[in-house]
Coordinates of C-alpha atoms in Angstrom, one line a residue:
Chain A
X1 CA 35.0 -4.6 196.6
X2 CA 34.0 -5.1 192.8
X3 CA 35.4 -8.3 191.4
X4 CA 37.6 -6.6 188.8
X5 CA 39.3 -4.6 191.6
X6 CA 39.8 -7.7 193.7
X7 CA 41.1 -9.8 190.8
X8 CA 43.4 -7.0 189.6
X9 CA 44.9 -6.9 193.1
X10 CA 45.2 -10.7 193.3
X11 CA 46.9 -10.9 189.9
X12 CA 49.4 -8.2 190.9
X13 CA 50.0 -9.3 194.4
X14 CA 48.8 -12.9 195.0
X15 CA 48.6 -14.0 198.6
X16 CA 51.0 -16.7 199.8
X17 CA 53.0 -16.7 196.6
X18 CA 56.2 -15.1 195.4
X19 CA 55.9 -11.6 194.1
X20 CA 55.1 -12.2 190.4
X21 CA 58.1 -11.4 188.1
X22 CA 56.1 -9.1 185.8
X23 CA 54.7 -7.1 188.7
X24 CA 58.2 -6.8 190.2
X25 CA 59.7 -5.6 186.9
X26 CA 56.9 -3.1 186.2
X27 CA 56.9 -1.7 189.8
X28 CA 60.7 -1.5 189.8
X29 CA 60.8 0.4 186.5
X30 CA 58.2 3.0 187.7
X31 CA 60.0 3.1 191.1
X32 CA 63.4 3.9 189.5
X33 CA 61.9 6.5 187.3
X34 CA 60.2 8.3 190.2
X35 CA 63.2 7.9 192.4
X36 CA 65.4 9.5 189.8
X37 CA 63.0 12.4 189.4
X38 CA 62.8 13.0 193.1
X39 CA 66.6 12.9 193.6
X40 CA 67.5 15.1 190.7
X41 CA 64.7 17.7 191.4
X42 CA 65.6 17.7 195.1
X43 CA 69.2 18.4 194.3
X44 CA 68.4 21.0 191.6
X45 CA 65.9 22.6 194.0
X46 CA 68.6 22.4 196.7
X47 CA 71.0 24.5 194.7
X48 CA 68.4 27.3 194.3
X49 CA 67.4 27.0 198.0
X50 CA 71.1 27.1 199.1
X51 CA 71.8 30.1 197.0
X52 CA 68.8 31.9 198.6
X53 CA 70.0 30.9 202.1
X54 CA 73.5 32.1 201.3
X55 CA 72.3 35.4 200.0
X56 CA 69.7 36.0 202.7
X57 CA 72.0 34.8 205.5
X58 CA 74.8 37.2 204.5
X59 CA 73.0 40.1 202.9
X60 CA 69.4 40.0 204.0
X61 CA 66.4 39.7 201.7
X62 CA 66.7 43.2 200.2
X63 CA 69.7 45.3 199.1
X64 CA 69.5 49.0 198.6
X65 CA 72.0 50.4 196.1
X66 CA 72.6 53.8 194.6
X67 CA 73.9 54.8 191.2
X68 CA 77.0 56.1 193.0
X69 CA 77.5 56.0 196.8
X70 CA 74.9 56.4 199.4
X71 CA 75.7 59.6 201.3
X72 CA 73.5 60.1 204.3
X73 CA 73.1 56.5 205.1
X74 CA 72.0 57.0 208.7
X75 CA 68.9 58.8 207.4
X76 CA 68.3 56.1 204.8
X77 CA 68.6 53.3 207.4
X78 CA 66.3 55.2 209.8
X79 CA 63.6 55.7 207.1
X80 CA 63.9 52.2 205.8
X81 CA 63.5 50.7 209.4
X82 CA 60.2 52.6 209.7
X83 CA 58.8 50.8 206.6
X84 CA 56.2 48.2 207.5
X85 CA 57.6 44.7 207.1
X86 CA 61.2 45.7 207.7
X87 CA 62.9 43.9 210.6
X88 CA 66.3 45.6 210.4
X89 CA 68.7 47.5 208.1
X90 CA 72.5 47.8 208.1
X91 CA 74.9 49.7 205.8
X92 CA 77.9 48.1 204.2
X93 CA 80.9 48.8 202.0
X94 CA 82.4 46.3 199.7
X95 CA 85.4 45.9 197.4
X96 CA 88.4 43.9 196.5
X97 CA 91.6 43.9 198.6
X98 CA 95.1 42.4 198.2
X99 CA 96.2 40.8 201.5
X100 CA 99.5 39.3 202.4
X101 CA 100.7 37.1 205.2
X102 CA 104.4 35.9 205.3
X103 CA 104.8 36.8 201.6
X104 CA 101.7 34.8 200.6
X105 CA 99.3 37.1 198.7
X106 CA 95.6 36.7 198.1
X107 CA 92.9 38.9 196.5
X108 CA 89.7 38.4 198.6
X109 CA 86.4 40.3 198.6
X110 CA 86.1 42.8 201.4
X111 CA 82.9 43.3 203.4
X112 CA 82.7 46.3 205.7
X113 CA 80.0 45.8 208.4
X114 CA 78.3 48.3 210.7
X115 CA 78.8 46.4 214.0
X116 CA 76.0 48.4 215.7
X117 CA 73.4 47.2 213.3
X118 CA 74.7 44.1 211.4
X119 CA 73.2 41.6 213.8
X120 CA 69.7 43.1 213.0
X121 CA 70.1 41.8 209.5
X122 CA 72.8 39.1 209.3
X123 CA 73.6 36.8 212.2
X124 CA 77.3 36.2 211.2
X125 CA 78.1 35.3 214.8
X126 CA 76.7 31.8 214.4
X127 CA 79.2 31.1 211.5
X128 CA 82.3 31.9 213.6
X129 CA 84.5 28.8 213.9
X130 CA 87.5 30.4 215.6
X131 CA 88.0 33.7 217.6
X132 CA 85.0 36.0 218.0
X133 CA 83.1 38.5 216.0
X134 CA 82.8 40.6 219.1
X135 CA 86.6 41.2 219.0
X136 CA 86.2 42.8 215.6
X137 CA 87.3 46.5 215.7
X138 CA 88.8 49.1 213.4
X139 CA 92.2 47.4 213.6
X140 CA 91.2 43.8 213.0
X141 CA 89.4 41.6 210.5
X142 CA 87.6 38.3 210.4
X143 CA 88.6 35.9 207.6
X144 CA 86.6 33.3 205.8
X145 CA 87.8 29.8 206.6
X146 CA 89.2 29.0 203.1
X147 CA 91.2 32.3 203.0
X148 CA 92.7 31.7 206.5
X149 CA 93.6 28.1 205.5
X150 CA 95.2 29.1 202.2
X151 CA 97.3 31.9 203.8
X152 CA 98.0 29.6 206.8
X153 CA 97.2 32.5 209.2
X154 CA 96.1 31.8 212.7
X155 CA 93.7 34.0 214.9
X156 CA 95.7 36.7 216.5
X157 CA 98.3 37.0 213.7
X158 CA 98.8 40.3 211.7
X159 CA 97.7 40.6 208.1
X160 CA 98.9 43.2 205.7
X161 CA 96.2 44.8 203.5
X162 CA 96.6 46.8 200.2
X163 CA 93.7 48.6 198.5
X164 CA 93.4 50.1 195.0
X165 CA 93.3 53.5 196.7
X166 CA 96.9 53.1 197.8
X167 CA 98.0 52.9 194.2
X168 CA 96.4 56.3 193.5
X169 CA 97.9 57.9 196.6
X170 CA 101.4 56.7 196.4
X171 CA 102.9 59.7 194.6
X172 CA 105.9 57.7 193.5
X173 CA 106.8 56.5 197.1
X174 CA 106.7 53.0 198.6
X175 CA 103.3 51.6 199.2
X176 CA 102.8 50.9 202.9
X177 CA 100.2 48.3 203.7
X178 CA 97.6 48.6 206.4
X179 CA 98.3 46.1 209.2
X180 CA 95.4 44.4 211.0
X181 CA 95.0 41.5 213.4
X182 CA 92.9 38.5 212.6
X183 CA 90.1 38.5 215.2
X184 CA 88.4 35.4 214.0
X185 CA 87.5 32.9 211.3
X186 CA 84.0 32.0 210.0
X187 CA 82.5 29.4 207.7
X188 CA 79.2 30.1 206.1
X189 CA 79.0 26.9 204.0
X190 CA 79.1 28.4 200.6
X191 CA 82.4 27.7 198.8
X192 CA 82.7 31.1 197.1
X193 CA 82.2 33.1 200.3
X194 CA 84.2 30.7 202.4
X195 CA 87.1 30.6 200.0
X196 CA 88.0 34.3 199.9
X197 CA 86.3 37.0 202.0
X198 CA 87.6 39.5 204.5
X199 CA 85.1 40.9 207.0
X200 CA 85.9 44.2 208.7
X201 CA 84.2 47.2 210.4
X202 CA 82.4 49.7 208.2
X203 CA 84.8 52.4 209.4
X204 CA 87.9 50.4 208.3
X205 CA 86.3 49.7 204.9
X206 CA 85.4 53.4 204.5
X207 CA 89.0 54.3 205.3
X208 CA 90.5 51.6 203.0
X209 CA 88.3 52.8 200.1
X210 CA 88.3 56.5 200.9
X211 CA 84.6 56.6 201.3
X212 CA 84.6 59.2 204.1
X213 CA 81.0 58.7 205.6
X214 CA 79.5 57.2 202.5
X215 CA 78.6 53.5 202.0
X216 CA 78.1 51.2 199.0
X217 CA 74.6 50.0 200.1
X218 CA 72.2 49.0 202.8
X219 CA 71.1 45.4 203.5
X220 CA 67.6 44.9 204.8
X221 CA 66.1 42.0 206.7
X222 CA 62.3 41.6 206.3
X223 CA 60.0 40.4 209.1
X224 CA 59.0 36.7 209.0
X225 CA 56.1 36.1 206.7
X226 CA 56.5 39.4 204.9
X227 CA 56.7 39.3 201.1
X228 CA 60.2 40.6 200.1
X229 CA 58.9 42.1 196.8
X230 CA 56.1 44.0 198.6
X231 CA 58.5 45.3 201.2
X232 CA 61.0 46.3 198.4
X233 CA 58.3 48.2 196.7
X234 CA 57.3 50.0 199.9
X235 CA 61.0 50.9 200.5
X236 CA 61.4 52.2 196.9
X237 CA 58.4 54.6 197.6
X238 CA 60.4 56.4 200.2
X239 CA 63.9 56.4 198.6
X240 CA 65.4 59.2 196.5
X241 CA 65.2 58.6 192.7
X242 CA 68.8 57.5 192.3
X243 CA 68.6 54.9 195.0
X244 CA 66.7 51.6 194.6
X245 CA 65.8 48.6 196.7
X246 CA 66.1 45.2 195.1
X247 CA 64.8 41.9 196.5
X248 CA 67.3 39.1 196.4
X249 CA 65.3 37.5 193.6
X250 CA 65.6 40.7 191.5
X251 CA 69.3 40.9 192.2
X252 CA 69.8 37.3 191.0
X253 CA 66.9 37.2 188.5
X254 CA 69.0 36.0 185.6
X255 CA 70.7 33.3 187.6
X256 CA 67.5 32.1 189.2
X257 CA 65.8 32.0 185.7
X258 CA 68.7 29.8 184.4
X259 CA 68.4 27.6 187.5
X260 CA 64.6 27.2 187.1
X261 CA 65.0 26.6 183.3
X262 CA 67.7 23.9 184.1
X263 CA 65.4 22.3 186.6
X264 CA 62.4 22.3 184.2
X265 CA 64.6 20.8 181.4
X266 CA 65.8 18.1 183.8
X267 CA 62.2 17.3 184.7
X268 CA 61.2 17.1 181.1
X269 CA 64.1 14.8 180.1
X270 CA 63.6 12.6 183.2
X271 CA 59.9 12.2 182.6
X272 CA 61.0 10.2 179.6
X273 CA 62.4 7.6 182.0
X274 CA 58.9 7.3 183.5
X275 CA 57.5 7.1 179.9
X276 CA 59.8 4.2 179.1
X277 CA 58.7 2.6 182.4
X278 CA 55.1 3.0 181.3
X279 CA 55.9 1.3 177.9
X280 CA 57.5 -1.5 179.8
X281 CA 54.5 -1.9 182.0
X282 CA 52.3 -1.8 178.9
X283 CA 54.2 -4.5 177.1
X284 CA 54.2 -6.7 180.2
X285 CA 50.5 -6.2 180.7
X286 CA 50.0 -7.1 177.0
X287 CA 51.9 -10.4 177.7
X288 CA 49.7 -10.9 180.7
X289 CA 46.6 -10.5 178.6
X290 CA 47.9 -13.1 176.1
X291 CA 48.8 -15.4 179.0
X292 CA 45.4 -15.0 180.6
X293 CA 43.3 -15.2 177.4
X294 CA 41.4 -18.3 178.6
X295 CA 40.8 -16.8 182.0
X296 CA 39.4 -13.7 180.3
X297 CA 37.1 -16.1 178.3
X298 CA 36.1 -17.7 181.6
X299 CA 35.2 -14.3 183.1
X300 CA 33.1 -13.5 180.1
X301 CA 31.4 -17.0 180.4
X302 CA 30.7 -16.3 184.1
X303 CA 28.9 -13.1 183.0
X304 CA 31.5 -10.4 183.3
X305 CA 31.0 -7.5 181.0
X306 CA 33.6 -6.2 178.6
X307 CA 33.9 -3.0 180.5
X308 CA 34.5 -4.9 183.8
X309 CA 37.2 -7.0 182.1
X310 CA 38.8 -3.8 180.7
X311 CA 38.7 -2.3 184.2
X312 CA 40.5 -5.3 185.6
X313 CA 43.5 -4.9 183.4
X314 CA 43.5 -1.1 183.5
X315 CA 43.5 -1.2 187.3
X316 CA 46.6 -3.4 187.1
X317 CA 48.3 -0.5 185.3
X318 CA 47.0 1.9 188.0
X319 CA 48.2 -0.5 190.8
X320 CA 51.7 -0.7 189.3
X321 CA 51.7 3.1 189.1
X322 CA 50.6 3.5 192.7
X323 CA 53.0 1.0 194.2
X324 CA 55.9 2.0 191.9
X325 CA 55.3 5.7 192.7
X326 CA 55.1 5.1 196.4
X327 CA 58.2 3.0 196.4
X328 CA 60.0 5.5 194.2
X329 CA 59.1 8.4 196.5
X330 CA 60.3 6.3 199.5
X331 CA 63.5 5.3 197.8
X332 CA 64.0 8.9 196.4
X333 CA 63.6 10.5 199.8
X334 CA 65.9 7.9 201.3
X335 CA 68.6 8.6 198.7
X336 CA 68.1 12.4 199.3
X337 CA 68.4 11.8 203.1
X338 CA 71.7 10.0 202.7
X339 CA 72.9 12.0 199.6
X340 CA 76.0 13.4 201.2
X341 CA 77.1 10.0 202.6
X342 CA 76.6 8.6 199.1
X343 CA 78.5 11.5 197.4
X344 CA 81.3 11.3 199.9
X345 CA 81.6 7.6 199.4
X346 CA 81.8 8.1 195.6
X347 CA 84.2 11.1 195.9
X348 CA 86.4 9.2 198.3
X349 CA 86.7 6.4 195.8
X350 CA 87.3 8.8 192.9
X351 CA 89.3 11.4 194.9
X352 CA 87.2 14.3 193.6
X353 CA 85.8 15.7 196.9
X354 CA 87.7 19.0 196.9
X355 CA 87.1 19.5 193.2
X356 CA 83.4 19.0 193.7
X357 CA 83.3 21.6 196.4
X358 CA 85.2 24.1 194.4
X359 CA 83.2 23.5 191.2
X360 CA 79.7 23.4 192.7
X361 CA 80.3 26.1 195.4
X362 CA 78.8 24.0 198.1
X363 CA 80.8 21.7 200.5
X364 CA 77.6 19.5 201.0
X365 CA 75.2 18.5 198.3
X366 CA 72.1 20.6 198.9
X367 CA 68.5 19.4 198.6
X368 CA 65.1 21.0 198.7
X369 CA 62.0 19.6 197.1
X370 CA 59.0 21.7 196.4
X371 CA 55.4 20.4 196.8
X372 CA 54.7 21.5 193.2
X373 CA 57.5 19.3 191.9
X374 CA 56.3 16.3 193.9
X375 CA 52.7 16.8 192.6
X376 CA 54.0 16.8 189.0
X377 CA 56.1 13.7 189.6
X378 CA 53.2 11.8 191.2
X379 CA 50.6 12.8 188.7
X380 CA 52.8 12.1 185.7
X381 CA 53.8 8.6 187.0
X382 CA 50.1 7.7 187.8
X383 CA 48.8 9.1 184.5
X384 CA 51.4 7.3 182.4
X385 CA 50.9 4.0 184.3
X386 CA 47.2 4.3 183.8
X387 CA 47.6 5.0 180.1
X388 CA 49.9 2.0 180.0
X389 CA 47.1 -0.2 181.3
X390 CA 44.5 1.1 178.8
X391 CA 45.9 -0.6 175.7
X392 CA 46.1 -4.1 177.3
X393 CA 42.7 -3.5 178.8
X394 CA 41.1 -2.7 175.5
X395 CA 42.7 -5.8 174.0
X396 CA 41.3 -7.9 176.8
X397 CA 37.9 -6.3 176.4
X398 CA 37.8 -7.1 172.7
X399 CA 38.3 -10.8 173.2
X400 CA 35.1 -12.9 172.6
X401 CA 34.6 -15.4 175.4
X402 CA 34.1 -18.3 173.1
X403 CA 37.3 -17.5 171.1
X404 CA 39.3 -16.8 174.3
X405 CA 38.2 -20.2 175.8
X406 CA 39.2 -21.9 172.6
X407 CA 42.7 -20.4 172.4
X408 CA 45.7 -22.5 173.0
Chain B
X1 CA 7.6 -27.5 175.2
X2 CA 6.1 -24.3 176.6
X3 CA 7.6 -24.6 180.1
X4 CA 11.1 -25.3 178.7
X5 CA 14.0 -23.9 180.7
X6 CA 16.1 -24.0 177.5
X7 CA 14.6 -23.9 174.0
X8 CA 16.4 -23.6 170.7
X9 CA 14.9 -23.5 167.2
X10 CA 16.7 -23.9 163.9
X11 CA 20.2 -23.1 165.3
X12 CA 22.7 -22.8 162.5
X13 CA 26.4 -22.1 162.6
X14 CA 29.0 -21.9 159.9
X15 CA 32.7 -21.4 160.2
X16 CA 35.1 -20.3 157.5
X17 CA 38.3 -22.3 157.2
X18 CA 40.4 -20.6 154.6
X19 CA 38.1 -20.5 151.6
X20 CA 35.9 -23.4 152.8
X21 CA 32.6 -22.8 154.6
X22 CA 32.0 -25.5 157.2
X23 CA 28.4 -25.9 158.2
X24 CA 28.7 -27.2 161.8
X25 CA 25.1 -26.9 162.8
X26 CA 22.4 -27.1 160.2
X27 CA 19.2 -26.3 162.2
X28 CA 19.2 -27.7 165.7
X29 CA 16.0 -27.8 167.6
X30 CA 16.1 -28.4 171.3
X31 CA 13.8 -28.0 174.3
X32 CA 14.9 -29.0 177.8
X33 CA 12.4 -28.9 180.7
X34 CA 13.0 -27.9 184.3
X35 CA 14.9 -30.5 186.3
X36 CA 15.7 -32.6 183.2
X37 CA 19.1 -34.0 182.7
X38 CA 20.0 -34.2 179.0
X39 CA 23.1 -35.8 177.5
X40 CA 24.3 -34.6 174.1
X41 CA 26.6 -37.1 172.3
X42 CA 28.3 -37.1 169.0
X43 CA 31.5 -37.8 167.2
X44 CA 34.5 -35.4 167.4
X45 CA 33.8 -32.4 165.2
X46 CA 30.1 -33.0 165.2
X47 CA 29.5 -29.6 166.7
X48 CA 28.7 -30.5 170.3
X49 CA 30.9 -27.8 171.8
X50 CA 29.7 -25.2 169.2
X51 CA 26.1 -26.0 170.2
X52 CA 26.9 -25.7 173.9
X53 CA 28.5 -22.3 173.3
X54 CA 25.4 -21.2 171.4
X55 CA 23.1 -22.5 174.2
X56 CA 25.3 -20.6 176.8
X57 CA 25.0 -17.4 174.8
X58 CA 28.7 -17.2 174.4
X59 CA 28.4 -17.2 170.6
X60 CA 25.7 -16.0 168.3
X61 CA 24.0 -18.4 165.8
X62 CA 24.0 -17.5 162.1
X63 CA 20.3 -18.4 162.2
X64 CA 17.7 -19.7 164.6
X65 CA 16.4 -18.6 168.0
X66 CA 17.4 -19.3 171.6
X67 CA 15.4 -18.7 174.7
X68 CA 16.2 -19.2 178.4
X69 CA 13.1 -19.8 180.4
X70 CA 11.0 -18.4 177.6
X71 CA 13.1 -15.2 177.3
X72 CA 15.3 -14.4 174.3
X73 CA 17.6 -12.4 176.7
X74 CA 20.8 -14.5 176.8
X75 CA 23.2 -11.7 177.5
X76 CA 26.1 -11.6 180.0
X77 CA 24.1 -10.0 182.7
X78 CA 21.4 -12.7 182.7
X79 CA 24.0 -15.5 182.3
X80 CA 25.4 -14.6 185.8
X81 CA 22.3 -15.9 187.6
X82 CA 20.6 -18.2 185.1
X83 CA 23.5 -20.3 184.0
X84 CA 26.3 -22.3 185.4
X85 CA 29.0 -23.7 183.1
X86 CA 31.5 -26.5 183.6
X87 CA 34.3 -26.8 181.1
X88 CA 36.5 -29.7 180.2
X89 CA 39.6 -27.7 181.1
X90 CA 38.3 -26.5 184.5
X91 CA 39.4 -22.9 183.9
X92 CA 40.2 -22.0 187.5
X93 CA 41.9 -18.7 188.2
X94 CA 45.4 -19.7 189.4
X95 CA 45.9 -16.7 191.7
X96 CA 42.8 -17.6 193.7
X97 CA 42.3 -20.4 196.2
X98 CA 39.5 -22.9 195.8
X99 CA 37.1 -20.9 198.0
X100 CA 37.8 -17.7 196.1
X101 CA 37.4 -19.4 192.7
X102 CA 33.9 -20.6 193.8
X103 CA 33.1 -17.1 195.1
X104 CA 34.2 -15.5 191.9
X105 CA 30.9 -16.4 190.3
X106 CA 29.1 -14.6 193.1
X107 CA 31.6 -11.6 193.0
X108 CA 30.6 -11.0 189.3
X109 CA 27.0 -10.8 190.4
X110 CA 27.6 -8.6 193.4
X111 CA 30.2 -8.1 196.2
X112 CA 29.9 -11.2 198.3
X113 CA 28.6 -11.0 201.8
X114 CA 28.8 -13.5 204.6
X115 CA 25.8 -15.5 203.1
X116 CA 27.7 -16.0 199.9
X117 CA 30.8 -17.0 201.8
X118 CA 28.8 -19.6 203.8
X119 CA 27.3 -20.9 200.5
X120 CA 30.7 -21.2 198.9
X121 CA 32.0 -23.2 201.9
X122 CA 28.9 -25.4 201.9
X123 CA 29.3 -26.1 198.2
X124 CA 33.0 -26.9 198.6
X125 CA 32.0 -29.3 201.5
X126 CA 29.3 -30.8 199.2
X127 CA 31.9 -31.6 196.5
X128 CA 34.3 -33.0 199.2
X129 CA 36.8 -30.2 199.3
X130 CA 36.0 -28.6 202.7
X131 CA 39.6 -29.2 203.8
X132 CA 41.1 -27.7 200.7
X133 CA 39.3 -24.4 200.5
X134 CA 42.4 -22.4 200.9
X135 CA 44.5 -24.4 198.4
X136 CA 45.5 -22.9 195.1
X137 CA 44.5 -24.7 191.9
X138 CA 48.2 -25.6 191.3
X139 CA 48.0 -27.7 194.5
X140 CA 44.8 -29.6 193.5
X141 CA 44.5 -32.7 191.4
X142 CA 42.6 -32.7 188.1
X143 CA 39.5 -34.2 189.8
X144 CA 39.6 -31.7 192.6
X145 CA 39.9 -28.8 190.2
X146 CA 36.9 -30.0 188.3
X147 CA 35.0 -30.4 191.6
X148 CA 35.8 -26.7 192.4
X149 CA 34.5 -25.8 188.9
X150 CA 31.3 -27.7 189.6
X151 CA 30.9 -25.8 192.9
X152 CA 31.5 -22.6 191.1
X153 CA 28.9 -23.4 188.5
X154 CA 26.4 -23.9 191.3
X155 CA 27.4 -20.8 193.3
X156 CA 24.7 -18.5 192.0
X157 CA 21.9 -21.2 192.2
X158 CA 21.5 -21.3 188.4
X159 CA 18.4 -22.7 186.7
X160 CA 20.5 -24.5 184.2
X161 CA 24.0 -26.1 184.2
X162 CA 25.8 -26.7 180.9
X163 CA 28.7 -29.1 181.2
X164 CA 31.1 -29.4 178.2
X165 CA 32.9 -32.7 178.4
X166 CA 33.5 -32.3 182.1
X167 CA 35.3 -35.7 182.4
X168 CA 37.4 -35.2 179.2
X169 CA 40.6 -34.5 181.1
X170 CA 40.1 -37.0 183.9
X171 CA 40.6 -40.7 184.4
X172 CA 37.7 -43.1 184.2
X173 CA 37.2 -43.3 188.0
X174 CA 37.5 -39.6 188.7
X175 CA 35.3 -38.8 185.7
X176 CA 32.7 -41.1 187.1
X177 CA 32.8 -39.4 190.4
X178 CA 32.4 -36.0 188.7
X179 CA 29.3 -37.3 186.8
X180 CA 27.9 -38.7 190.1
X181 CA 28.4 -35.3 191.6
X182 CA 26.8 -33.4 188.8
X183 CA 23.8 -35.7 188.6
X184 CA 23.5 -35.8 192.4
X185 CA 23.6 -32.0 192.7
X186 CA 21.2 -31.5 189.8
X187 CA 18.7 -33.8 191.5
X188 CA 19.2 -32.2 194.9
X189 CA 18.7 -28.7 193.7
X190 CA 16.3 -29.5 190.8
X191 CA 18.7 -27.8 188.4
X192 CA 18.4 -28.6 184.8
X193 CA 21.6 -30.2 183.4
X194 CA 22.8 -30.4 179.8
X195 CA 25.8 -32.6 179.6
X196 CA 28.0 -32.9 176.5
X197 CA 30.0 -36.1 176.6
X198 CA 31.6 -38.8 174.5
X199 CA 31.1 -41.3 177.2
X200 CA 28.1 -43.5 176.5
X201 CA 27.9 -44.8 180.1
X202 CA 27.8 -41.3 181.5
X203 CA 25.2 -40.2 178.9
X204 CA 23.1 -43.3 179.8
X205 CA 22.7 -42.0 183.3
X206 CA 20.9 -38.8 182.1
X207 CA 17.1 -38.8 181.7
X208 CA 17.4 -38.1 178.0
X209 CA 20.1 -38.7 175.3
X210 CA 20.5 -36.8 172.1
X211 CA 22.9 -37.7 169.3
X212 CA 24.3 -34.9 167.2
X213 CA 25.1 -36.0 163.7
X214 CA 25.7 -34.1 160.5
X215 CA 24.8 -30.8 162.2
X216 CA 21.4 -32.0 163.5
X217 CA 20.0 -34.2 166.2
X218 CA 19.6 -37.7 164.8

């Protein structure tokens, strides 16, 4: 090991002695900066990842929509299923309902599912928390957990449904609701879907909205490993001109762009924390150079070159960067691992748990960290720490041995 | 002296103190032969340490020439193997134990192997610190620190040792022991020694004494 490497390590981490104060402060500052970046980017990434999961889990990776309604949907589904990369396709009808239970009204989203093909695209069965999806027929519905709780309706109870179509058809008479039984309750884990959604059969949805045999769209699941944009392009090639297939990223392009922009802005702003840590490291290394002036003179007297002396101090900046980054990553991943415990503890103290779920759409704080983000964090921390070591290193290298030895 | 290990001719050095020019050395001539022990004495401010810095190649003279073993190359790379220096203030690296401080001289030359490790231990044993090899400088007395510094100066088997007031920070008895050590090791290894000292008794034990006065040898 070259002497400058050895001495840099010894000055940073002396054996058999307390961790030097300046090393501890420098490492801690880099560590906190890196930790902050990891946690924030993981949570920001988690929001995007969670939204993808929510969309894909409930609608598949691709949605087919027409300018109006899709007429011969069976033919569309059959052709789409033959496209390479498609794992399954299912039609759907969607709209808004008014529901009422014991004079308590609500205005949930309706989702009409083709029970014969829905499991090829969306495995809703795994989200059921009460009752059963198998019990769903043309006279029953499955409610999202939040809706069932807000109405106070149990599984097996009867729910009254009103649709906008009834207002058109009333001809001055009394509007009579459509009565259905609650076959089950499900919880997807996304606040918006869980708070107010009614799932019913496609036929019931078609009846409620007067769609006859038409549907609003077709959801498509792609095969594992297939690129959803490529598959969407292949589907578009066989669809009639007024019908288009959109990947989930196309459907939410604006939202995803905003999310990505927010994440990049957060990274940019938080990199300044690492920059401040680098300045702290630099100032502490400058103090170290002043403190070690006579030792620098000694090294010169023993025959060390200026470049070697510069390396010795620059390597200390690198060492602080490496240890601080490693500690920051470890701490960051630990915080991410226990993020929900931490958030729950804070919200328990502040009493804002429900508000957080309502505001952020997720009942748990999501996290997802991309390799690209980790690489940016690590490279930025290491580069800034190295740069922080260069100024003190140049100062040390400029010292003349004879003057350094004479210094008080 | 043609076979001089150290030769200096007409060394001059001037310092600026504000607007004043202080001529510290006014043309020093010196030749030291192999194995010789030379003491340089002089009053405070006579330029002894300045001369030693010039002889060690740590500072450049304003005029004059310096040669080590006949070669004008007195750069840092050559200093590693040609020269061992002992300072008044020891200058040990506080983060390194006694053994590693001695080895540091070898490290600067090349990464130390087991041979260098053995030599460092042997030198520490020779200066009476075999049992304190793993002690940090903070846990050593002044005399022990200077003995580590002596061992470090000898680590690379130099041809010449320059000692600048090596007993200046030590009591009379400890200082005497350090001079015994330096002269003994110089004799054992046939290493040339140039000793800068105030102490007439210590200087008298060298084979030659020079008195620096008014920027020249008297």
